[in-house]
Tab-separated table of C-alpha atoms and ligand atoms in Angstrom:
chain	number	residue	atom	x	y	z
A	119	MET	CA	-0.013	-0.052	0.037
A	120	LEU	CA	1.156	3.491	-0.755
A	121	ASN	CA	1.448	5.789	2.187
A	122	SER	CA	-0.123	9.036	1.140
A	123	ASN	CA	-0.334	10.372	4.695
A	124	SER	CA	2.684	12.520	5.156
A	125	ASP	CA	1.656	14.275	8.368
A	126	GLU	CA	3.969	12.103	10.462
A	127	HIS	CA	6.849	13.751	8.689
A	128	HIS	CA	5.557	17.402	9.005
A	129	GLU	CA	5.076	19.683	11.946
A	130	VAL	CA	1.345	20.340	12.221
A	131	PHE	CA	0.466	24.024	12.543
A	132	ALA	CA	-2.746	24.459	14.541
A	133	PRO	CA	-4.686	27.683	14.077
A	134	ARG	CA	-4.336	30.124	17.046
A	135	LEU	CA	-7.416	30.780	19.245
A	136	GLY	CA	-9.795	33.118	17.452
A	137	GLU	CA	-7.984	32.903	14.145
A	138	GLN	CA	-10.338	32.653	11.199
A	139	ILE	CA	-10.557	29.050	10.024
A	140	GLU	CA	-11.214	28.796	6.223
A	141	LYS	CA	-14.424	26.810	5.675
A	142	ARG	CA	-12.928	24.972	2.738
A	143	SER	CA	-9.489	25.219	1.218
A	144	ALA	CA	-9.048	25.754	-2.451
A	145	VAL	CA	-8.374	22.807	-4.702
A	146	PRO	CA	-4.894	23.468	-6.074
A	147	PHE	CA	-3.881	22.375	-9.613
A	148	ASN	CA	-1.027	20.370	-8.190
A	149	LYS	CA	0.258	19.189	-4.848
A	150	PRO	CA	3.502	17.128	-4.406
A	151	ALA	CA	3.011	14.063	-2.221
A	152	ILE	CA	5.161	11.733	-0.206
A	153	VAL	CA	4.393	8.196	-1.427
A	154	GLY	CA	6.995	6.011	0.108
A	155	ARG	CA	10.411	6.108	1.721
A	156	GLU	CA	11.625	9.569	0.505
A	157	PHE	CA	12.450	10.931	4.031
A	158	GLU	CA	14.193	7.663	5.072
A	159	TYR	CA	16.339	7.766	1.934
A	160	ILE	CA	17.308	11.375	2.310
A	161	TYR	CA	18.453	10.760	5.990
A	162	ASP	CA	20.416	7.734	4.685
A	163	ALA	CA	21.989	9.699	1.881
A	164	ILE	CA	23.198	12.299	4.509
A	165	ARG	CA	24.411	9.483	6.782
A	166	ARG	CA	26.423	7.896	3.941
A	167	GLY	CA	28.326	11.085	3.627
A	168	GLN	CA	28.153	11.676	-0.149
A	169	LEU	CA	25.930	14.554	-1.126
A	170	SER	CA	27.419	15.176	-4.477
A	171	GLY	CA	25.984	13.249	-7.627
A	172	ASP	CA	26.381	9.692	-8.845
A	173	GLY	CA	26.263	7.975	-5.386
A	174	GLU	CA	24.265	5.037	-4.326
A	175	TYR	CA	20.866	6.755	-4.794
A	176	THR	CA	21.642	7.939	-8.243
A	177	ARG	CA	22.813	4.492	-9.268
A	178	LYS	CA	19.435	3.091	-7.956
A	179	CYS	CA	17.443	5.708	-9.906
A	180	HIS	CA	19.349	4.999	-13.127
A	181	ALA	CA	18.573	1.165	-12.709
A	182	ALA	CA	14.886	1.843	-12.114
A	183	ILE	CA	14.521	4.342	-15.033
A	184	ARG	CA	16.399	1.928	-17.370
A	185	LYS	CA	14.017	-0.782	-16.437
A	186	LEU	CA	10.900	1.445	-16.786
A	187	THR	CA	11.923	2.772	-20.166
A	188	GLY	CA	13.622	-0.254	-21.620
A	189	SER	CA	16.647	1.903	-22.551
A	190	ALA	CA	20.313	1.017	-22.685
A	191	ALA	CA	21.259	3.784	-20.252
A	192	ALA	CA	19.720	6.442	-18.002
A	193	LEU	CA	21.391	9.469	-16.628
A	194	LEU	CA	19.762	11.747	-13.883
A	195	THR	CA	19.786	15.390	-14.710
A	196	HIS	CA	18.690	18.656	-12.969
A	197	SER	CA	15.587	18.802	-15.153
A	198	CYS	CA	14.165	17.760	-18.446
A	199	THR	CA	15.384	21.060	-19.685
A	200	ALA	CA	18.909	19.925	-18.825
A	201	ALA	CA	18.341	16.554	-20.476
A	202	LEU	CA	17.168	18.345	-23.697
A	203	GLU	CA	20.220	20.480	-23.723
A	204	MET	CA	22.385	17.367	-23.410
A	205	ALA	CA	20.427	15.789	-26.362
A	206	ALA	CA	21.098	18.879	-28.484
A	207	ILE	CA	24.906	18.699	-27.686
A	208	LEU	CA	24.906	14.904	-28.336
A	209	ALA	CA	23.207	15.672	-31.718
A	210	ASP	CA	26.169	17.953	-32.560
A	211	LEU	CA	23.821	20.801	-33.412
A	212	LYS	CA	25.617	23.769	-34.963
A	213	PRO	CA	24.500	27.198	-36.429
A	214	GLY	CA	22.704	26.639	-39.680
A	215	ASP	CA	21.304	23.216	-38.650
A	216	GLU	CA	17.603	22.730	-38.233
A	217	VAL	CA	15.492	20.674	-35.799
A	218	ILE	CA	11.834	19.828	-36.511
A	219	LEU	CA	9.636	19.934	-33.512
A	220	PRO	CA	6.091	20.961	-32.523
A	221	SER	CA	5.307	24.596	-31.633
A	222	TYR	CA	2.758	23.263	-29.071
A	223	THR	CA	5.227	22.377	-26.345
A	224	PHE	CA	7.079	23.800	-23.449
A	225	VAL	CA	9.832	26.369	-24.164
A	226	SER	CA	12.700	23.961	-23.173
A	227	THR	CA	12.191	21.729	-26.297
A	228	ALA	CA	13.047	24.693	-28.506
A	229	ASN	CA	15.544	26.429	-26.266
A	230	ALA	CA	17.887	23.478	-26.240
A	231	VAL	CA	18.135	23.809	-30.082
A	232	VAL	CA	18.599	27.647	-29.975
A	233	LEU	CA	21.358	27.323	-27.331
A	234	ARG	CA	23.379	25.451	-29.876
A	235	GLY	CA	22.863	28.132	-32.423
A	236	ALA	CA	20.568	25.911	-34.561
A	237	THR	CA	17.133	26.735	-35.774
A	238	PRO	CA	13.845	25.266	-34.431
A	239	VAL	CA	11.442	24.437	-37.394
A	240	PHE	CA	8.002	24.205	-36.041
A	241	VAL	CA	5.320	22.042	-37.618
A	242	ASP	CA	1.601	21.695	-36.711
A	243	ILE	CA	0.252	19.086	-34.465
A	244	ASP	CA	-2.212	16.358	-35.565
A	245	PRO	CA	-5.664	17.245	-34.095
A	246	ALA	CA	-6.407	13.686	-33.434
A	247	SER	CA	-3.418	13.277	-31.034
A	248	LEU	CA	-2.151	16.769	-30.189
A	249	ASN	CA	1.293	15.359	-31.078
A	250	ILE	CA	3.423	16.346	-34.026
A	251	ASP	CA	1.975	15.282	-37.387
A	252	PRO	CA	4.488	12.943	-39.147
A	253	MET	CA	3.178	13.880	-42.635
A	254	LEU	CA	4.235	17.536	-41.904
A	255	VAL	CA	7.498	16.412	-40.489
A	256	ALA	CA	8.238	14.607	-43.717
A	257	GLU	CA	7.482	17.746	-45.805
A	258	ALA	CA	9.550	19.916	-43.483
A	259	VAL	CA	12.853	17.986	-43.941
A	260	THR	CA	15.547	19.987	-45.785
A	261	ALA	CA	19.263	19.467	-46.359
A	262	LYS	CA	19.891	21.359	-43.086
A	263	THR	CA	17.638	19.108	-40.922
A	264	ARG	CA	19.714	17.143	-38.309
A	265	ALA	CA	17.081	15.970	-35.763
A	266	ILE	CA	13.368	15.562	-34.889
A	267	PHE	CA	12.311	16.366	-31.263
A	268	ALA	CA	8.912	14.684	-30.736
A	269	VAL	CA	6.879	15.648	-27.737
A	270	HIS	CA	4.584	13.078	-26.028
A	271	TYR	CA	1.821	15.526	-25.102
A	272	ALA	CA	-0.187	14.778	-21.977
A	273	GLY	CA	1.862	11.580	-21.612
A	274	PHE	CA	0.484	10.060	-24.872
A	275	PRO	CA	3.354	9.087	-27.194
A	276	ALA	CA	3.707	10.602	-30.647
A	277	ASP	CA	3.389	8.354	-33.653
A	278	MET	CA	6.966	7.162	-33.249
A	279	ASP	CA	7.028	4.426	-36.021
A	280	ALA	CA	6.128	7.100	-38.618
A	281	LEU	CA	8.736	9.443	-37.230
A	282	ALA	CA	11.422	6.733	-36.991
A	283	ALA	CA	10.879	5.982	-40.653
A	284	ILE	CA	11.457	9.645	-41.675
A	285	ALA	CA	14.526	9.847	-39.281
A	286	GLU	CA	16.031	6.673	-40.839
A	287	LYS	CA	15.344	7.845	-44.455
A	288	HIS	CA	17.053	11.159	-43.843
A	289	ASP	CA	19.668	10.127	-41.227
A	290	LEU	CA	18.241	12.347	-38.500
A	291	LEU	CA	18.528	11.862	-34.737
A	292	LEU	CA	15.081	11.068	-33.165
A	293	VAL	CA	14.651	12.477	-29.648
A	294	GLU	CA	11.652	11.858	-27.425
A	295	ASP	CA	10.621	14.786	-25.261
A	296	ALA	CA	8.954	12.399	-22.734
A	297	ALA	CA	8.838	14.982	-19.980
A	298	GLN	CA	5.187	13.993	-19.237
A	299	ALA	CA	5.309	10.325	-20.390
A	300	LEU	CA	7.155	8.137	-17.883
A	301	GLY	CA	5.245	4.770	-17.793
A	302	SER	CA	3.321	5.409	-20.965
A	303	THR	CA	3.540	3.052	-24.016
A	304	TYR	CA	3.273	3.124	-27.841
A	305	LYS	CA	2.314	-0.238	-29.524
A	306	GLY	CA	3.193	-1.839	-26.138
A	307	ARG	CA	6.712	-0.301	-26.026
A	308	PRO	CA	7.636	2.204	-23.238
A	309	ALA	CA	8.300	5.847	-23.745
A	310	GLY	CA	12.051	6.199	-23.682
A	311	SER	CA	12.589	3.163	-25.996
A	312	LEU	CA	11.049	4.752	-29.025
A	313	GLY	CA	13.843	7.012	-30.408
A	314	ASP	CA	17.574	7.412	-30.205
A	315	MET	CA	17.237	9.118	-26.862
A	316	ALA	CA	14.578	10.513	-24.541
A	317	THR	CA	14.230	13.175	-21.917
A	318	PHE	CA	12.051	12.884	-18.745
A	319	SER	CA	10.972	15.430	-16.166
A	320	PHE	CA	10.649	14.901	-12.378
A	321	HIS	CA	9.413	18.589	-11.836
A	322	GLU	CA	6.869	18.576	-9.018
A	323	THR	CA	3.998	18.738	-11.431
A	324	LYS	CA	4.887	15.405	-12.978
A	325	ASN	CA	3.860	11.916	-11.966
A	326	ILE	CA	7.119	11.045	-10.370
A	327	ILE	CA	8.886	13.996	-8.741
A	328	SER	CA	11.987	15.376	-7.066
A	329	GLY	CA	11.014	19.041	-7.015
A	330	GLU	CA	13.189	19.839	-9.979
A	331	GLY	CA	14.759	16.858	-11.765
A	332	GLY	CA	14.990	14.911	-14.985
A	333	ALA	CA	16.767	12.166	-16.892
A	334	LEU	CA	18.216	11.432	-20.315
A	335	THR	CA	17.838	7.908	-21.486
A	336	LEU	CA	19.721	6.498	-24.400
A	337	MET	CA	18.760	3.685	-26.767
A	338	ARG	CA	22.019	3.865	-28.605
A	339	PRO	CA	24.879	2.329	-26.637
A	340	ASP	CA	27.348	4.230	-28.943
A	341	LEU	CA	26.181	7.591	-27.463
A	342	VAL	CA	26.444	6.659	-23.782
A	343	HIS	CA	30.196	7.330	-23.325
A	344	ARG	CA	29.868	10.861	-24.739
A	345	ALA	CA	26.659	11.520	-22.742
A	346	GLU	CA	28.416	10.749	-19.477
A	347	ILE	CA	31.209	13.206	-20.415
A	348	ILE	CA	28.872	15.999	-21.379
A	349	ARG	CA	27.075	15.496	-18.072
A	350	GLU	CA	30.269	15.702	-16.111
A	351	LYS	CA	31.463	19.129	-17.296
A	352	GLY	CA	33.047	17.753	-20.450
A	353	THR	CA	35.389	15.421	-18.378
A	354	ASN	CA	35.786	11.676	-18.285
A	355	ARG	CA	35.275	11.747	-14.539
A	356	SER	CA	32.531	9.033	-14.783
A	357	GLN	CA	35.044	6.616	-16.343
A	358	PHE	CA	37.653	7.608	-13.664
A	359	MET	CA	35.282	6.929	-10.807
A	360	ARG	CA	34.627	3.446	-12.197
A	361	GLY	CA	38.417	2.912	-12.249
A	362	GLU	CA	38.557	2.834	-16.139
A	363	THR	CA	41.079	5.572	-16.415
A	364	ALA	CA	44.016	6.635	-14.165
A	365	LYS	CA	43.093	10.377	-14.204
A	366	TYR	CA	40.319	12.620	-15.362
A	367	THR	CA	40.560	15.504	-17.599
A	368	TRP	CA	38.708	17.915	-19.998
A	369	VAL	CA	37.945	15.908	-23.164
A	370	ASP	CA	34.795	17.548	-24.681
A	371	VAL	CA	32.253	20.283	-24.147
A	372	GLY	CA	29.848	19.779	-21.377
A	373	SER	CA	28.351	21.258	-18.165
A	374	SER	CA	27.216	20.295	-14.758
A	375	PHE	CA	24.110	18.353	-15.561
A	376	LEU	CA	24.104	15.858	-12.698
A	377	PRO	CA	21.997	16.376	-9.440
A	378	GLY	CA	23.215	15.647	-5.989
A	379	GLU	CA	22.330	12.670	-3.943
A	380	LEU	CA	19.517	14.312	-1.904
A	381	ILE	CA	17.457	14.772	-5.131
A	382	ALA	CA	18.320	11.227	-6.136
A	383	ALA	CA	17.301	9.923	-2.740
A	384	TYR	CA	13.944	11.597	-2.876
A	385	LEU	CA	13.435	10.474	-6.440
A	386	CYS	CA	14.317	6.877	-5.489
A	387	GLY	CA	11.427	6.748	-2.922
A	388	GLN	CA	9.135	7.935	-5.727
A	389	LEU	CA	10.377	5.524	-8.451
A	390	GLU	CA	9.693	2.603	-6.173
A	391	HIS	CA	6.011	3.384	-6.360
A	392	GLU	CA	5.785	4.394	-10.054
A	393	ARG	CA	3.116	1.741	-10.859
A	394	GLY	CA	0.955	2.597	-7.859
A	395	ILE	CA	1.169	6.352	-8.727
A	396	ARG	CA	0.352	5.692	-12.416
A	397	GLU	CA	-2.636	3.463	-11.551
A	398	ARG	CA	-3.997	5.926	-9.119
A	399	ARG	CA	-3.786	8.806	-11.615
A	400	LEU	CA	-5.328	6.666	-14.368
A	401	THR	CA	-8.213	5.950	-11.941
A	402	MET	CA	-8.660	9.772	-11.539
A	403	PHE	CA	-8.443	10.249	-15.298
A	404	GLN	CA	-11.277	7.653	-15.802
A	405	GLN	CA	-13.315	9.336	-13.036
A	406	TYR	CA	-13.175	12.666	-14.870
A	407	TRP	CA	-13.872	10.974	-18.181
A	408	ASP	CA	-16.864	9.042	-16.900
A	409	ALA	CA	-18.379	12.215	-15.270
A	410	PHE	CA	-18.171	14.319	-18.407
A	411	GLU	CA	-18.735	11.653	-21.133
A	412	ASN	CA	-22.465	11.580	-21.092
A	413	LEU	CA	-23.156	14.947	-19.395
A	414	ASP	CA	-26.219	16.748	-20.803
A	415	ALA	CA	-24.276	19.929	-21.382
A	416	ALA	CA	-25.312	23.253	-22.701
A	417	GLN	CA	-21.633	24.276	-23.289
A	418	GLN	CA	-19.786	22.752	-26.158
A	419	PHE	CA	-16.734	20.860	-24.999
A	420	GLU	CA	-14.534	17.886	-25.863
A	421	LEU	CA	-12.811	15.209	-23.830
A	422	PRO	CA	-9.069	14.487	-24.186
A	423	ARG	CA	-7.940	13.062	-27.499
A	424	ILE	CA	-6.342	9.601	-27.155
A	425	PRO	CA	-3.891	8.823	-29.924
A	426	GLN	CA	-4.097	5.436	-31.527
A	427	ASN	CA	-1.760	2.604	-30.288
A	428	THR	CA	-0.964	4.414	-27.094
A	429	SER	CA	-1.592	3.850	-23.429
A	430	GLY	CA	-1.166	6.842	-21.212
A	431	ASN	CA	-0.019	7.314	-17.629
A	432	GLY	CA	-2.776	9.618	-16.163
A	433	HIS	CA	-0.486	12.572	-16.312
A	434	MET	CA	-2.970	15.127	-17.338
A	435	PHE	CA	-6.749	15.557	-17.770
A	436	TYR	CA	-7.845	18.442	-20.024
A	437	LEU	CA	-11.074	19.678	-21.519
A	438	LEU	CA	-11.406	21.432	-24.903
A	439	LEU	CA	-13.874	24.278	-24.679
A	440	GLU	CA	-15.556	26.019	-27.521
A	441	ASN	CA	-13.225	29.035	-27.776
A	442	ARG	CA	-10.823	31.213	-25.863
A	443	GLU	CA	-13.602	33.372	-24.350
A	444	LYS	CA	-15.513	30.341	-23.068
A	445	ARG	CA	-12.281	29.034	-21.557
A	446	ALA	CA	-11.670	32.374	-19.803
A	447	ASP	CA	-15.230	32.165	-18.483
A	448	PHE	CA	-14.704	28.586	-17.219
A	449	ILE	CA	-11.405	29.333	-15.475
A	450	ALA	CA	-12.862	32.373	-13.798
A	451	TYR	CA	-15.888	30.345	-12.634
A	452	LEU	CA	-13.519	27.642	-11.218
A	453	LYS	CA	-11.458	30.262	-9.466
A	454	ALA	CA	-14.575	31.833	-7.938
A	455	ASN	CA	-15.258	28.299	-6.646
A	456	ASP	CA	-11.771	27.842	-5.276
A	457	VAL	CA	-10.544	25.430	-7.971
A	458	VAL	CA	-7.275	26.218	-9.831
A	459	ALA	CA	-7.221	25.223	-13.486
A	460	PRO	CA	-4.491	26.499	-15.830
A	461	PHE	CA	-4.080	26.374	-19.523
A	462	HIS	CA	-0.948	25.977	-21.792
A	463	TYR	CA	1.050	26.207	-24.034
A	464	VAL	CA	1.327	29.633	-25.611
A	465	PRO	CA	2.464	28.432	-29.112
A	466	LEU	CA	6.178	28.918	-29.410
A	467	HIS	CA	6.087	30.095	-33.079
A	468	SER	CA	4.054	33.122	-32.030
A	469	SER	CA	6.038	33.910	-28.872
A	470	PRO	CA	8.269	37.108	-28.906
A	471	PHE	CA	11.552	35.086	-28.926
A	472	GLY	CA	10.185	32.308	-31.170
A	473	ARG	CA	9.199	34.803	-33.857
A	474	GLU	CA	12.796	35.944	-34.076
A	475	ASN	CA	14.653	32.649	-33.590
A	476	SER	CA	12.614	29.966	-35.389
A	477	ARG	CA	10.801	29.317	-38.632
A	478	THR	CA	7.545	27.462	-39.207
A	479	HIS	CA	6.750	24.940	-41.926
A	480	GLY	CA	3.097	25.344	-43.086
A	481	LEU	CA	0.131	26.604	-41.131
A	482	MET	CA	-0.198	26.281	-37.445
A	483	SER	CA	-3.930	26.312	-37.224
A	484	ASN	CA	-4.372	23.138	-35.085
A	485	THR	CA	-1.711	24.460	-32.645
A	486	ASP	CA	-3.373	27.896	-32.461
A	487	GLU	CA	-6.770	26.454	-32.028
A	488	ILE	CA	-5.915	23.881	-29.397
A	489	SER	CA	-3.873	26.301	-27.373
A	490	ALA	CA	-6.871	28.669	-27.225
A	491	ARG	CA	-9.373	26.054	-26.151
A	492	LEU	CA	-7.565	23.724	-23.761
A	493	VAL	CA	-7.835	23.787	-19.907
A	494	ARG	CA	-6.291	21.365	-17.423
A	495	LEU	CA	-8.202	20.152	-14.357
A	496	PRO	CA	-6.490	19.511	-11.088
A	497	MET	CA	-4.625	16.162	-11.133
A	498	PHE	CA	-2.385	14.965	-8.342
A	499	TYR	CA	-1.779	11.947	-6.136
A	500	THR	CA	-3.713	13.129	-3.073
A	501	LEU	CA	-6.614	14.789	-5.032
A	502	GLY	CA	-8.984	12.235	-3.389
A	503	GLU	CA	-12.501	13.346	-2.703
A	504	ASP	CA	-11.727	16.822	-4.143
A	505	ALA	CA	-12.037	15.257	-7.591
A	506	GLU	CA	-15.834	15.087	-6.828
A	507	ARG	CA	-15.862	18.745	-6.066
A	508	VAL	CA	-14.035	19.608	-9.211
A	509	ILE	CA	-16.508	17.438	-11.205
A	510	GLU	CA	-19.516	18.995	-9.537
A	511	ILE	CA	-18.407	22.548	-10.161
A	512	THR	CA	-17.285	21.814	-13.738
A	513	SER	CA	-20.580	20.028	-14.597
A	514	ARG	CA	-22.637	22.892	-13.186
A	515	TRP	CA	-20.716	25.248	-15.545
A	516	LEU	CA	-20.908	22.893	-18.505
A	517	ARG	CA	-24.672	22.424	-18.050
A	518	GLY	CA	-24.983	26.218	-17.900
A	519	ARG	CA	-26.528	26.128	-14.493
A	520	THR	CA	-24.127	28.460	-12.628
B	633	PLP	C1	7.059	18.823	-23.038
B	633	PLP	C2	7.930	19.310	-21.913
B	633	PLP	N1	9.318	19.367	-22.209
B	633	PLP	C3	10.134	19.947	-21.260
B	633	PLP	C4	9.681	20.353	-20.004
B	633	PLP	C5	10.694	20.892	-19.086
B	633	PLP	O1	10.770	20.065	-17.891
B	633	PLP	P1	11.549	20.523	-16.553
B	633	PLP	O2	10.667	21.467	-15.853
B	633	PLP	O3	11.836	19.285	-15.894
B	633	PLP	O4	12.800	21.195	-17.138
B	633	PLP	C6	8.306	20.278	-19.751
B	633	PLP	C7	7.849	20.768	-18.466
B	633	PLP	O5	6.697	20.752	-18.119
B	633	PLP	C8	7.444	19.748	-20.758
B	633	PLP	O6	6.054	19.774	-20.581
């Protein structure tokens, strides 16, 4: 059984006499939870006397992530952002090179490309999956294209067989931005095993968390040696620590991409419960789905789009409302009823920096439309009975009986 009750680890603050007690606290969008032995592992990491990276807990996390993703190697990083930056270095991106990616993504997918001096080339998403459209990717390939960065939106993998065929034909590196997709599958294969390499996030809004945190996984054993060097400031320190070389020195470009053992210890406690966390979130996803599926609604709305051949990890539940104005009304209504519901992403192709530092291939109509209509409902491990409250308030608005 998972232990969701973290009170034993926290000081409990009782309200002072006479202090106003809120009748009901707001339902946040996200709330990090202790699910297992995180505290114990952090104490143990301190007791062991190694707080820098690549100690016992980092090794345990690497093994767990390798197993979950079916990859040849896993390397913890400070964030998915850092893992994407490592992927861009491994791809040897240079000024003049191009990388094809969706505009409907978090800024880090594109920033990694720009940091190497290369150009992001945005293509539209497929409205059936909200993932990058492989037909548009095929059209966008030029002599300058070096890589495809595919995002698994809402934890549902992109059409990776179609993308792999394009990558193979043009000798491109295929990177999965699997920030949201740990534990998801495509045709029965886990996210992280579907390209040349993949990046994961353990930011506190994700399924498995360590506050900030991430990992790079590699399917190609020939890239592992260089990935270790890039992660260790461009030195061969990892090989030295394993006794494979007598001294360590500067051999390549790199940066400090590895987290310390406290982060790894916390993460280790979470990874041990990956399956239970995923199952609980999938149950919440289903609860939302069942509540809205046959609702007699006055407002037009759509349920999440589930791509073919995928199974998700319950990372996110969203609704697509009729238009931007209706979404603003809905978010304001939820807020007035103490429920926090955000939207994302502002399309990168139309962002101030994106307009100057990228180009688009074709129209971005699906990206623009989805980004105007999508709203995310609260989804976190300890949501519990508050899910009913979110459902009740949402249903009221959707029925037009506010
Ligand atoms: C698709 C995608 N890529 C990258 C990131 C960046 O992750 P991190 O916060 O771990 O750097 C996120 C964060 O939400 C994301 O959604």
